[in-house]
Short mmCIF file of C-alpha atoms in Angstrom, two decimals:
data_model
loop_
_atom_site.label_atom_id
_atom_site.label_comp_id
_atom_site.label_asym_id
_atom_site.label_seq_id
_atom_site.Cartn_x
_atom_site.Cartn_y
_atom_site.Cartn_z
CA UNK A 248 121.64 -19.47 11.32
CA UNK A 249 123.35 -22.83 10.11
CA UNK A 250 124.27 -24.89 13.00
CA UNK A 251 127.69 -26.34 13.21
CA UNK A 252 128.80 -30.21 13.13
CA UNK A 253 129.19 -30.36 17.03
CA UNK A 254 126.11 -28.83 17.76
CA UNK A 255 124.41 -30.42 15.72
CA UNK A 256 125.84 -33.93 17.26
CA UNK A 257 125.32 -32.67 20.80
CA UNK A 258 121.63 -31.55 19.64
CA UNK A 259 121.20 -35.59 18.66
CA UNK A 260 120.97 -38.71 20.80
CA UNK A 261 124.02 -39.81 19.11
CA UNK A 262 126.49 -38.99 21.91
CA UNK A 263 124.54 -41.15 24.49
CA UNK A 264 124.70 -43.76 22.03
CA UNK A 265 128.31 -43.47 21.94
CA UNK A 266 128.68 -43.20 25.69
CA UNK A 267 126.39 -46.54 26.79
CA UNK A 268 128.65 -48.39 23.60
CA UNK A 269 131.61 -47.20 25.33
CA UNK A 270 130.49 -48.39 28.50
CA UNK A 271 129.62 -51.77 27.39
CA UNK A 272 133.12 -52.18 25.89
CA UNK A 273 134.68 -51.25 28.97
CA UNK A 274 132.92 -53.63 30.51
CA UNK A 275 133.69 -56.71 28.35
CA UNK A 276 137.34 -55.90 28.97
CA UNK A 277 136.83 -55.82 32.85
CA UNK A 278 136.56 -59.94 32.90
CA UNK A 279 140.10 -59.81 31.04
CA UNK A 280 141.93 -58.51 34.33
CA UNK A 281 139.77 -60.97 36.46
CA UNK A 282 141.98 -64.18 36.75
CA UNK A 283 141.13 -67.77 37.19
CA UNK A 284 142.94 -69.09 40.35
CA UNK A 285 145.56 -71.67 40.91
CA UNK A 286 147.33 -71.44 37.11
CA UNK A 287 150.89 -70.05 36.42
CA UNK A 288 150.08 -67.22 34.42
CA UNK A 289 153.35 -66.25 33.51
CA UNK A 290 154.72 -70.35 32.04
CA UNK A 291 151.49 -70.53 30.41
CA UNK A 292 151.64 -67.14 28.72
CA UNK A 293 155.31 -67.82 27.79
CA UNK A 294 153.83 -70.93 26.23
CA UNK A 295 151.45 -69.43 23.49
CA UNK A 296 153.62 -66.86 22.54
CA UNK A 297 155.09 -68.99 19.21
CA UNK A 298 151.77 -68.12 17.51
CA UNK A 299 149.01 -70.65 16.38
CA UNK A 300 145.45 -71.30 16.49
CA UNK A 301 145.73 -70.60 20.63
CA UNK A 302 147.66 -67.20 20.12
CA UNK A 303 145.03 -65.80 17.30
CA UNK A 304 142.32 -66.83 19.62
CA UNK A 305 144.20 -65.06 22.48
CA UNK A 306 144.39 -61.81 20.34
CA UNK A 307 140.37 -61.88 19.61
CA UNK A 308 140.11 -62.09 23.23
CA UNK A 309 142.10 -59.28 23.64
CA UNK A 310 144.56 -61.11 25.54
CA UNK A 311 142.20 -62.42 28.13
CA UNK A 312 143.96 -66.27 27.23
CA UNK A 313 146.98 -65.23 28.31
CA UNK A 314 146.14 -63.59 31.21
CA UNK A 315 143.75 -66.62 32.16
CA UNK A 316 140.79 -64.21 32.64
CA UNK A 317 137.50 -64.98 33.26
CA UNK A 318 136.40 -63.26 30.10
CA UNK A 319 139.30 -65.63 28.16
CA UNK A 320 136.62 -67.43 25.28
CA UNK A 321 135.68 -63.72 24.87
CA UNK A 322 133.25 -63.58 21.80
CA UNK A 323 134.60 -66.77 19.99
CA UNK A 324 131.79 -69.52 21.02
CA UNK A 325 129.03 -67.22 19.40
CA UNK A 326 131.06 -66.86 16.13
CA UNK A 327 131.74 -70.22 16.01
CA UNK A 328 127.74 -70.61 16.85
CA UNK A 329 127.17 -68.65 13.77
CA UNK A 330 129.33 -69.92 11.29
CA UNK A 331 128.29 -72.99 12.15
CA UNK A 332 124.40 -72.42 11.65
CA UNK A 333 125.63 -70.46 8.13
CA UNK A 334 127.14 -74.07 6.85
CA UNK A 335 124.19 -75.91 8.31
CA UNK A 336 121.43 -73.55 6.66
CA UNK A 337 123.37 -74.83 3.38
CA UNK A 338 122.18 -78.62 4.08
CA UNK A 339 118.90 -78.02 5.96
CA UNK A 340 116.58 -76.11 3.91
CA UNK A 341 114.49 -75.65 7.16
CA UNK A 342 116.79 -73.68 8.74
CA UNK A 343 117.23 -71.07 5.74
CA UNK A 344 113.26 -71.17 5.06
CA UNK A 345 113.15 -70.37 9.05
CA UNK A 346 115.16 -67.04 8.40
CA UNK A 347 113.83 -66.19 4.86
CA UNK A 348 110.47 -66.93 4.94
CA UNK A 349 109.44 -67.13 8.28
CA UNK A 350 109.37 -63.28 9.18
CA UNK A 351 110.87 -61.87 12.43
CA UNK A 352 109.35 -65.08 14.44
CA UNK A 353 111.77 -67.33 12.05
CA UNK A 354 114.60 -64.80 12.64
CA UNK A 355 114.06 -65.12 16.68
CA UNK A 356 113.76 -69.02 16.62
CA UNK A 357 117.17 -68.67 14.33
CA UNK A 358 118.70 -66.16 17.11
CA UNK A 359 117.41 -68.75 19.59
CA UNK A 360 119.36 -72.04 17.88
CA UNK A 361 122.21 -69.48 17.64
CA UNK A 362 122.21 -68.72 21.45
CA UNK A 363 122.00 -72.57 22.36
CA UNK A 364 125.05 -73.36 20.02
CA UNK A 365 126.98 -70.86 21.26
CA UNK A 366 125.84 -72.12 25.15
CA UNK A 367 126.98 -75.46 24.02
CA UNK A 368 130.35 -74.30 22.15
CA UNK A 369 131.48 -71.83 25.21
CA UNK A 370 130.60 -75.18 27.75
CA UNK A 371 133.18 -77.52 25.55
CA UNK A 372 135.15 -74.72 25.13
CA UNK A 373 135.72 -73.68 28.69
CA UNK A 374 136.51 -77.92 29.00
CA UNK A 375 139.25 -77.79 26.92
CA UNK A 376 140.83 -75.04 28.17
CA UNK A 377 140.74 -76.37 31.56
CA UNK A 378 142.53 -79.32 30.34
CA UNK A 379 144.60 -77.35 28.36
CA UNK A 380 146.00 -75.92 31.25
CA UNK A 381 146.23 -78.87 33.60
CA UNK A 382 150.25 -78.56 33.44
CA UNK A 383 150.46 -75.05 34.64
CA UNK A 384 147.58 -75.82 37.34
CA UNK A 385 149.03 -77.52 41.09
CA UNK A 386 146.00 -78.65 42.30
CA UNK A 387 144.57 -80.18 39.13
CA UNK A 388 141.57 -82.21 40.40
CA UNK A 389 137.41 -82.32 39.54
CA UNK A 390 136.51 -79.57 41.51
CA UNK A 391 139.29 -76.91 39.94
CA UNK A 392 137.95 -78.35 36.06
CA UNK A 393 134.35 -77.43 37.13
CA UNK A 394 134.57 -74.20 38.99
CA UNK A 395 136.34 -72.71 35.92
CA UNK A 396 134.51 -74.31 32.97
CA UNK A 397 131.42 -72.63 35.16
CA UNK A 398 133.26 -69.30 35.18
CA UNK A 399 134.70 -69.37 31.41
CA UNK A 400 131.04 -70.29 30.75
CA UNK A 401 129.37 -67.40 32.35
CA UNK A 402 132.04 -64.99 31.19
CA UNK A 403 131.40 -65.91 27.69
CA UNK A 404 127.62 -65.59 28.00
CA UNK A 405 128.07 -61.89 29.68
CA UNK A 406 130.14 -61.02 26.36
CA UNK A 407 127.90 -62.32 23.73
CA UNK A 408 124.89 -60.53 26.10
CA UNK A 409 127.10 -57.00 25.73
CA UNK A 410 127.80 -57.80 22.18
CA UNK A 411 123.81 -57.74 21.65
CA UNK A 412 123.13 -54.56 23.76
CA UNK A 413 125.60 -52.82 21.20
CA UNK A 414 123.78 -54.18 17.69
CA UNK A 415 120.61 -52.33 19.62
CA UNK A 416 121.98 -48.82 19.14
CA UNK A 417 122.73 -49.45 15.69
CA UNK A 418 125.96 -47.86 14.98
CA UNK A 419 127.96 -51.10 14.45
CA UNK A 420 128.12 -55.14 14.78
CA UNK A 421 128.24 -55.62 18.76
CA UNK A 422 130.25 -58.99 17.66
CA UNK A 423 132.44 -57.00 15.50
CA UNK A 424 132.94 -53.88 18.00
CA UNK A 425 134.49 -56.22 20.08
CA UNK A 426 136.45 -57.97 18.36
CA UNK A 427 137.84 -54.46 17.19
CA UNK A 428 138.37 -53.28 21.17
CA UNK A 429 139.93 -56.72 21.63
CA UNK A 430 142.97 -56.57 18.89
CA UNK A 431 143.13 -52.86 19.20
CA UNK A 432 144.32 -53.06 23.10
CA UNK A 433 147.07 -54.90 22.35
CA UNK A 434 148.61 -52.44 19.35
CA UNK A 435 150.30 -49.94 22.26
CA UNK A 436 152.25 -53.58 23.40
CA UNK A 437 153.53 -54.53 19.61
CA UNK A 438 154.72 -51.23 19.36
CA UNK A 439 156.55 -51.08 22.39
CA UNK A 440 157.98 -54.89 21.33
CA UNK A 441 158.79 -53.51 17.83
CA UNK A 442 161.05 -50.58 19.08
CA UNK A 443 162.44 -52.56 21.79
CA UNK A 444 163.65 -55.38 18.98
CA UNK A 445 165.18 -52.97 16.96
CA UNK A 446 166.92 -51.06 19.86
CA UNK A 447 168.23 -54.21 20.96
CA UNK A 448 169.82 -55.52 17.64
CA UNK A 449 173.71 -54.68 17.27
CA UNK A 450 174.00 -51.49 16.16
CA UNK A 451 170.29 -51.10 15.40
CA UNK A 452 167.91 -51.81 13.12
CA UNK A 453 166.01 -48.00 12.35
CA UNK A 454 166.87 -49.42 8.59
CA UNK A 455 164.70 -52.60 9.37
CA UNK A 456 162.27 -50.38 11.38
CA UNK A 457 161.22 -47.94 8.76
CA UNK A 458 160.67 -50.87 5.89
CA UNK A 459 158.63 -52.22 8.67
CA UNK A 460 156.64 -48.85 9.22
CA UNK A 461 156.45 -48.21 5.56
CA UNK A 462 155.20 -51.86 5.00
CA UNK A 463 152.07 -51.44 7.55
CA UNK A 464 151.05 -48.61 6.18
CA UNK A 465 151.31 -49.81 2.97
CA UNK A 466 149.35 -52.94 3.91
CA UNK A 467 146.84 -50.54 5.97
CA UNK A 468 146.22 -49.04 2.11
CA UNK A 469 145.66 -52.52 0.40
CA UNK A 470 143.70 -53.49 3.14
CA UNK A 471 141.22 -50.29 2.63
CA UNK A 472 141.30 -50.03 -1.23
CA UNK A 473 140.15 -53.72 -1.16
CA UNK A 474 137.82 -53.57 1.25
CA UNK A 475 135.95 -50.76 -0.45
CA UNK A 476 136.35 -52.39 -4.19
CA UNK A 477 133.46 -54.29 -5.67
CA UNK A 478 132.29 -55.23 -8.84
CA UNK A 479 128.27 -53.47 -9.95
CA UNK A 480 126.28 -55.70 -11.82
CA UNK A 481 123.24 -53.10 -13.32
CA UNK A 482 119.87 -54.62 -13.12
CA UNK A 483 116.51 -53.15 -14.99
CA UNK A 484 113.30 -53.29 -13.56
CA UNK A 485 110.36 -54.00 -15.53
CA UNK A 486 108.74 -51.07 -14.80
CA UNK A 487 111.58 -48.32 -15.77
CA UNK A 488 112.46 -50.22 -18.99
CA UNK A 489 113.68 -47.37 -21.26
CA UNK A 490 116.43 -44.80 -20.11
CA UNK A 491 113.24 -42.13 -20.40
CA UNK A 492 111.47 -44.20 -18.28
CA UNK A 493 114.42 -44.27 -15.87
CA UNK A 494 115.29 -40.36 -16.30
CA UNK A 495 111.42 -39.58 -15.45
CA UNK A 496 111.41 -41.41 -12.47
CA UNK A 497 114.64 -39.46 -10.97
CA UNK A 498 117.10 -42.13 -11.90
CA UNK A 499 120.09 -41.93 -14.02
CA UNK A 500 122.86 -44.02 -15.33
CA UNK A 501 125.03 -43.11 -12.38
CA UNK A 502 122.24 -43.89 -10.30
CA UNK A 503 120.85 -47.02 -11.70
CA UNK A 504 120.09 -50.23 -9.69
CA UNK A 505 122.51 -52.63 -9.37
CA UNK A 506 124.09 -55.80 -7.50
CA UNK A 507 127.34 -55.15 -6.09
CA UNK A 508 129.44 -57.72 -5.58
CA UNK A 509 132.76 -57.48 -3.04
CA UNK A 510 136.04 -58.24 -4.00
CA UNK A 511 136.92 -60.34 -0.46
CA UNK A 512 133.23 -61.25 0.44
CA UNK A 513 134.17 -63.53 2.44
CA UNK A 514 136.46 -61.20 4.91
CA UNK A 515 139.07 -62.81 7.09
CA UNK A 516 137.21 -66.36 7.46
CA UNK A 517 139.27 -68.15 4.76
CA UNK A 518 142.35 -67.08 7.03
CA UNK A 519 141.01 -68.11 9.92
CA UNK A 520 139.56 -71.71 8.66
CA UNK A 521 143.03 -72.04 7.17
CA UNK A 522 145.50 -71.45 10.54
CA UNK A 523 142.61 -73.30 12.46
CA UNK A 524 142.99 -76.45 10.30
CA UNK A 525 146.75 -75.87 10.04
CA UNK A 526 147.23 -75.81 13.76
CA UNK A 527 145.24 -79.03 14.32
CA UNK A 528 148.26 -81.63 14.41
CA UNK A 529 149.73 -79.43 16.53
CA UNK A 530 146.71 -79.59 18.97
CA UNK A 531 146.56 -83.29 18.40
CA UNK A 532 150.35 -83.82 19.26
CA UNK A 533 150.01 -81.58 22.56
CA UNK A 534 146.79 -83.67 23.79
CA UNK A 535 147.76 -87.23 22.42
CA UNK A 536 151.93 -86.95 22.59
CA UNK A 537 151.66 -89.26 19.27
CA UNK A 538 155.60 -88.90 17.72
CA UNK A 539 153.42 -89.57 14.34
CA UNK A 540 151.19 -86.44 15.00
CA UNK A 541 154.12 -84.10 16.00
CA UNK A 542 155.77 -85.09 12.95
CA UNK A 543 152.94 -84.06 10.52
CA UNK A 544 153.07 -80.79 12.81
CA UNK A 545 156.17 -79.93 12.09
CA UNK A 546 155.59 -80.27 8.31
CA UNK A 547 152.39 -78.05 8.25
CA UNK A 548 153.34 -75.86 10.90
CA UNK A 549 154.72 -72.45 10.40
CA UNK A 550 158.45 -72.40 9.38
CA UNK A 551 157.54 -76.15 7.83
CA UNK A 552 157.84 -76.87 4.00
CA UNK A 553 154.32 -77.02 3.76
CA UNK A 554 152.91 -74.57 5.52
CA UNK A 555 152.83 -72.49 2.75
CA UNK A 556 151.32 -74.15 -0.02
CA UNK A 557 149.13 -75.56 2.13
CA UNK A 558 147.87 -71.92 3.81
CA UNK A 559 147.37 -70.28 -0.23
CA UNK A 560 145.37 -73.70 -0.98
CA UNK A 561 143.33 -74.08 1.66
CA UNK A 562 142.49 -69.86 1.70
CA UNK A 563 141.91 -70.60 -2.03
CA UNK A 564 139.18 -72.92 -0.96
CA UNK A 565 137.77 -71.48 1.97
CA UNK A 566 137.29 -68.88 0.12
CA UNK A 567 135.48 -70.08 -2.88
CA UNK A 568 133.50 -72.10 -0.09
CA UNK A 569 132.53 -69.07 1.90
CA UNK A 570 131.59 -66.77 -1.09
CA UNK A 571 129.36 -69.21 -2.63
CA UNK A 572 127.82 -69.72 1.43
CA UNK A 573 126.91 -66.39 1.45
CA UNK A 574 125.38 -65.49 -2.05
CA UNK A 575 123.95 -68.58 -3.93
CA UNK A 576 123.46 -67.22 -7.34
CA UNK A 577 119.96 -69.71 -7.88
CA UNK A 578 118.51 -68.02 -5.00
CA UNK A 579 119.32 -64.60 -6.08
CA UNK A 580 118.40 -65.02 -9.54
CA UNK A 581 114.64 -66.29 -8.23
CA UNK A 582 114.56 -63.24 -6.20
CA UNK A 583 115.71 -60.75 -9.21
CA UNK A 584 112.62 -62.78 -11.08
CA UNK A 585 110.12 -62.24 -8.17
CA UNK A 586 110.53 -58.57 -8.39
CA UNK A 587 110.65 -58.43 -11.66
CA UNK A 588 114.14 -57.14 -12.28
CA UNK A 589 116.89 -58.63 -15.06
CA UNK A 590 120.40 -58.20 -15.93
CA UNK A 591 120.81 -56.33 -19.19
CA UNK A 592 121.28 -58.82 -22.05
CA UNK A 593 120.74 -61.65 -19.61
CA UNK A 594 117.25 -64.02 -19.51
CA UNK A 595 116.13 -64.00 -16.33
CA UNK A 596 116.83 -67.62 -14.62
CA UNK A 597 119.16 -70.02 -15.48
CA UNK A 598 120.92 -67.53 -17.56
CA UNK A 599 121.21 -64.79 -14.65
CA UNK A 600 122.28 -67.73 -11.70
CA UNK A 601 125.03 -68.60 -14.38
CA UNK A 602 125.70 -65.52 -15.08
CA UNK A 603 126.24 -64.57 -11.47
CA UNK A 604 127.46 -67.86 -10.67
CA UNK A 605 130.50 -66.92 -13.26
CA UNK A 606 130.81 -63.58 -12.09
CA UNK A 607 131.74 -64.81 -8.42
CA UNK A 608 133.95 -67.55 -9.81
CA UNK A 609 136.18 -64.14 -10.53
CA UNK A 610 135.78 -62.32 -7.95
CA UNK A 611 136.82 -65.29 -5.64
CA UNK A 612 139.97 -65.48 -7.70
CA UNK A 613 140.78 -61.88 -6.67
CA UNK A 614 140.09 -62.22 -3.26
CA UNK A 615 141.67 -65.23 -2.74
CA UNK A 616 144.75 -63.71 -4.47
CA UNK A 617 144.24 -60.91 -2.12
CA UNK A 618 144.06 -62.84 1.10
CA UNK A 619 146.97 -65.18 0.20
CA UNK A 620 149.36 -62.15 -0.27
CA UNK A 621 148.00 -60.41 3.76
CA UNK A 622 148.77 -64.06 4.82
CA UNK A 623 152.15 -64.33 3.52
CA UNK A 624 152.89 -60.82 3.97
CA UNK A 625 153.68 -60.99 7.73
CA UNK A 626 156.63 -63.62 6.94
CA UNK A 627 157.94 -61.76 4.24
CA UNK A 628 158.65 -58.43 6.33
CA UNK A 629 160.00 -60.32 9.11
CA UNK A 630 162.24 -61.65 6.76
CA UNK A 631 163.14 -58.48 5.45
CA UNK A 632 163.35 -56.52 8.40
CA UNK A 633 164.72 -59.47 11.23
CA UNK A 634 161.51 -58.02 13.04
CA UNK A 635 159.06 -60.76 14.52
CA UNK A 636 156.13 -58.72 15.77
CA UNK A 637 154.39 -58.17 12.59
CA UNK A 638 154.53 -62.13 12.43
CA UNK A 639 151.69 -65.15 12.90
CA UNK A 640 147.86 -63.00 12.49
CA UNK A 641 148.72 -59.41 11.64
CA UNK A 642 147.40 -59.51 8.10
CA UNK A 643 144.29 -60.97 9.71
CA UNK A 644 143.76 -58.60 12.26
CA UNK A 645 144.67 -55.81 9.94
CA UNK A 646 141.71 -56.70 8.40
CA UNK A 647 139.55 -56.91 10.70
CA UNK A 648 140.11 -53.48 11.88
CA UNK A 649 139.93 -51.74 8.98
CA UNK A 650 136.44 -53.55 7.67
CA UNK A 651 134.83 -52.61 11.37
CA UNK A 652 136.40 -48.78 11.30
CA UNK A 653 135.21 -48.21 7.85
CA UNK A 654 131.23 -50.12 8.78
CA UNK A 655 131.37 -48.24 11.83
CA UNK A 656 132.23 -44.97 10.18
CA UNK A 657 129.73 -45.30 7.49
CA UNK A 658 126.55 -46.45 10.26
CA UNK A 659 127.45 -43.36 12.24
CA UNK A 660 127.30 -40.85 8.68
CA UNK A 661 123.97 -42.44 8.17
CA UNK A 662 123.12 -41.86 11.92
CA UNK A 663 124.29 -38.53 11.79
CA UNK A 664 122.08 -37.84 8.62
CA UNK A 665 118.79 -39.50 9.81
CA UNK A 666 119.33 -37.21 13.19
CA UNK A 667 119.27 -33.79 11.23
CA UNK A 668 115.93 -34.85 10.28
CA UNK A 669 114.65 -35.39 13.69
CA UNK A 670 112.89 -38.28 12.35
CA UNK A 671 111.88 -39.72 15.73
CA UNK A 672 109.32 -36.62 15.97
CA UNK A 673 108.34 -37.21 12.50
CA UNK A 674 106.78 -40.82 13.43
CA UNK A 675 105.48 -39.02 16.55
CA UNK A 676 103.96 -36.35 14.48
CA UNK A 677 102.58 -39.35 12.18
CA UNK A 678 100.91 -40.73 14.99
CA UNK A 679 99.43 -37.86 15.96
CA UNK A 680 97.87 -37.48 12.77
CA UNK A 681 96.25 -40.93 12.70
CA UNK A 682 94.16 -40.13 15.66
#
């Protein structure tokens, strides 16, 4: 008798895998209720409400910045560890030899440099926030500045240590989990802001609020179909030359090797780069008080002339930087060569890097297109709908959300699969056998 779907997930170890994940997440939120002393909470959360680099930070955090929680630099030093090693494998050949051709003893030293950075980013960090808040703190004095950059320290170390228990069972990015948890905790408060704006308008706004409904799901859609779109470069290996060849070893056309490329490989960084850089004269004017910096923040800043041209340039860029980061089409085209595997109607070398080269030259058109349109969307519907709570990162976190549901959804298929096999008893049968 055929088993059903729950019992064959009960039957598998996948629902303690789901239970310890859950528990981890619950406990990376627990620091976000545990408050710093001595600040006032509510000026300071009043204060980062306009939006910025502080408020997108604050909504990665899950609102933990806000609060002033222990857990506020959340998971942020250790992706700013790892973007920064990405950039710096791309001038130190040592560092992407260490990861490449090093074997898992390269890849640990790597994790290792990665766990220092982030030690180091979460210490200047948790410094700068102090600071930060120095005019909502009374007693502002060595002692206060050291007690919390320990405690912001420590919190951030705990997160990035639950973000690594998750990757271990496998059924999704710890880093990414929790940046999901984080931005998903605070949709039940945008809704209740969203219906509470349009109530409030005269007569009401259910005119404004259903182009605003209609418009995130709409955007949801985008999000998704772009996500999942990517362009399939077919690649022949030496030894399955002919279609016969191909057909006779089980393959087809359908089924044929090939390179797939994503339309937005480069995710929600461009976005991010872009509102960080964008938000630095504001920064600069806040710390400094320079009438000169303030000025050039009100230019770039959002509702400024510039801000817009300047956001669809620089995610133009970023992005263009970032897919090229990622895939190098030299390095890709040596290891196509290696194994001996070509592009149809393409020499292997040069010809395939250029050909690849050109073939990500497009795609980064079409997802900078895309990501310019989720950044700009935002503005548009507020404009549209006089509703401000779809404003400042909402295409970005949109995003997000939807690229971890969908990985997450497609690791736990593949879980799901692997566990109607049973294929931790195979190996143990294996073993067996070898004695």
């Amino acid at each position: 008798k055929d088993e059903g779907f729950f019992q064959k997930f009960f039957r598998s170890n996948l629902p303690s895998k789901v239970f310890n994940i859950l528990v981890l997440i619950a406990l990376s939120r627990v620091g976000t209720y545990i408050p710093i002393d001595g600040v006032d909470r509510a000026a300071f959360n009043e204060s980062i409400q306009s939006g910025g680099l502080l408020s997108y930070v604050d909504t990665l955090s899950g609102g933990s910045i806000s609060k002033v929680g222990v857990f506020s630099l959340g998971i942020v030093p250790a992706i700013n560890a790892s973007i920064l090693l990405q950039i710096l494998s791309t001038i130190f050949p040592s560092l992407k030899k260490m990861v490449k051709e090093e074997g898992s003893a390269g890849r640990d030293k790597y994790k290792q440099y990665e766990k220092f950075l982030a030690l180091g980013f979460a210490v200047a960090s948790g410094i700068g926030q102090a600071f930060y808040l120095r005019p909502y703190v009374a007693d502002f004095d060595v002692y206060w500045v050291a007690h919390t950059v320990f405690l912001l320290t420590v919190g951030a170390t705990f997160v990035s240590f639950i973000a690594e228990e998750i990757d271990t069972y496998k059924l999704g990015n710890g880093t990414s989990l929790l940046i999901f948890t984080n931005i998903a905790s605070s949709i039940p408060l945008s809704i209740g802001q969203t219906l509470q704006a349009s109530q409030s308008q005269d007569g009401g706004n259910e005119l404004g609020l259903l182009v605003f409904l209609v418009s995130f799901l709409l955007t949801v859609v985008g999000v998704v179909y772009v996500q999942e779109g990517e362009r399939k470069i077919p690649i022949n290996y030496a030894r399955f030359s002919t279609k016969n060849q191909r057909a006779a070893a089980g393959g087809s056309q359908a089924g044929q090797p090939h390179l797939p490329f994503k339309v937005n490989a480069a995710g929600v960084l461009p976005i991010i780069f872009s509102s960080s850089f964008l938000s630095l004269p504001a920064a600069v004017a806040r710390f400094t008080h320079s009438d000169a910096a303030l000025a050039v923040a009100k230019v770039t800043g959002p509702g400024g002339p510039a801000y817009l041209p300047l956001s669809v340039a620089l995610i133009i860029y970023f992005n263009y930087f970032y897919t090229f980061l990622q895939l190098e089409p030299k390095d890709l085209a040596e290891q196509l060569k290696r194994q001996g595997a070509s592009i149809p109607q393409v020499r292997p070398g040069v010809r395939t890097a250029e050909h690849i080269s050109q073939t990500l030259e497009r795609m980064s058109v079409l997802g900078s297109v895309f990501l310019g349109g989720l950044a700009l969307t935002p503005g548009l519907i507020e404009a549209v709908t006089q509703l401000q709570t779809f404003r400042g990162f909402a295409g970005t976190s949109l995003l997000i959300l939807v690229g971890v549901a969908t990985d997450t959804a497609r690791r736990l298929r593949a879980e799901f699969q692997l566990a109607e096999y049973d294929v931790d008893r195979l190996y143990e049968d294996l073993d067996m056998r070898k004695l």
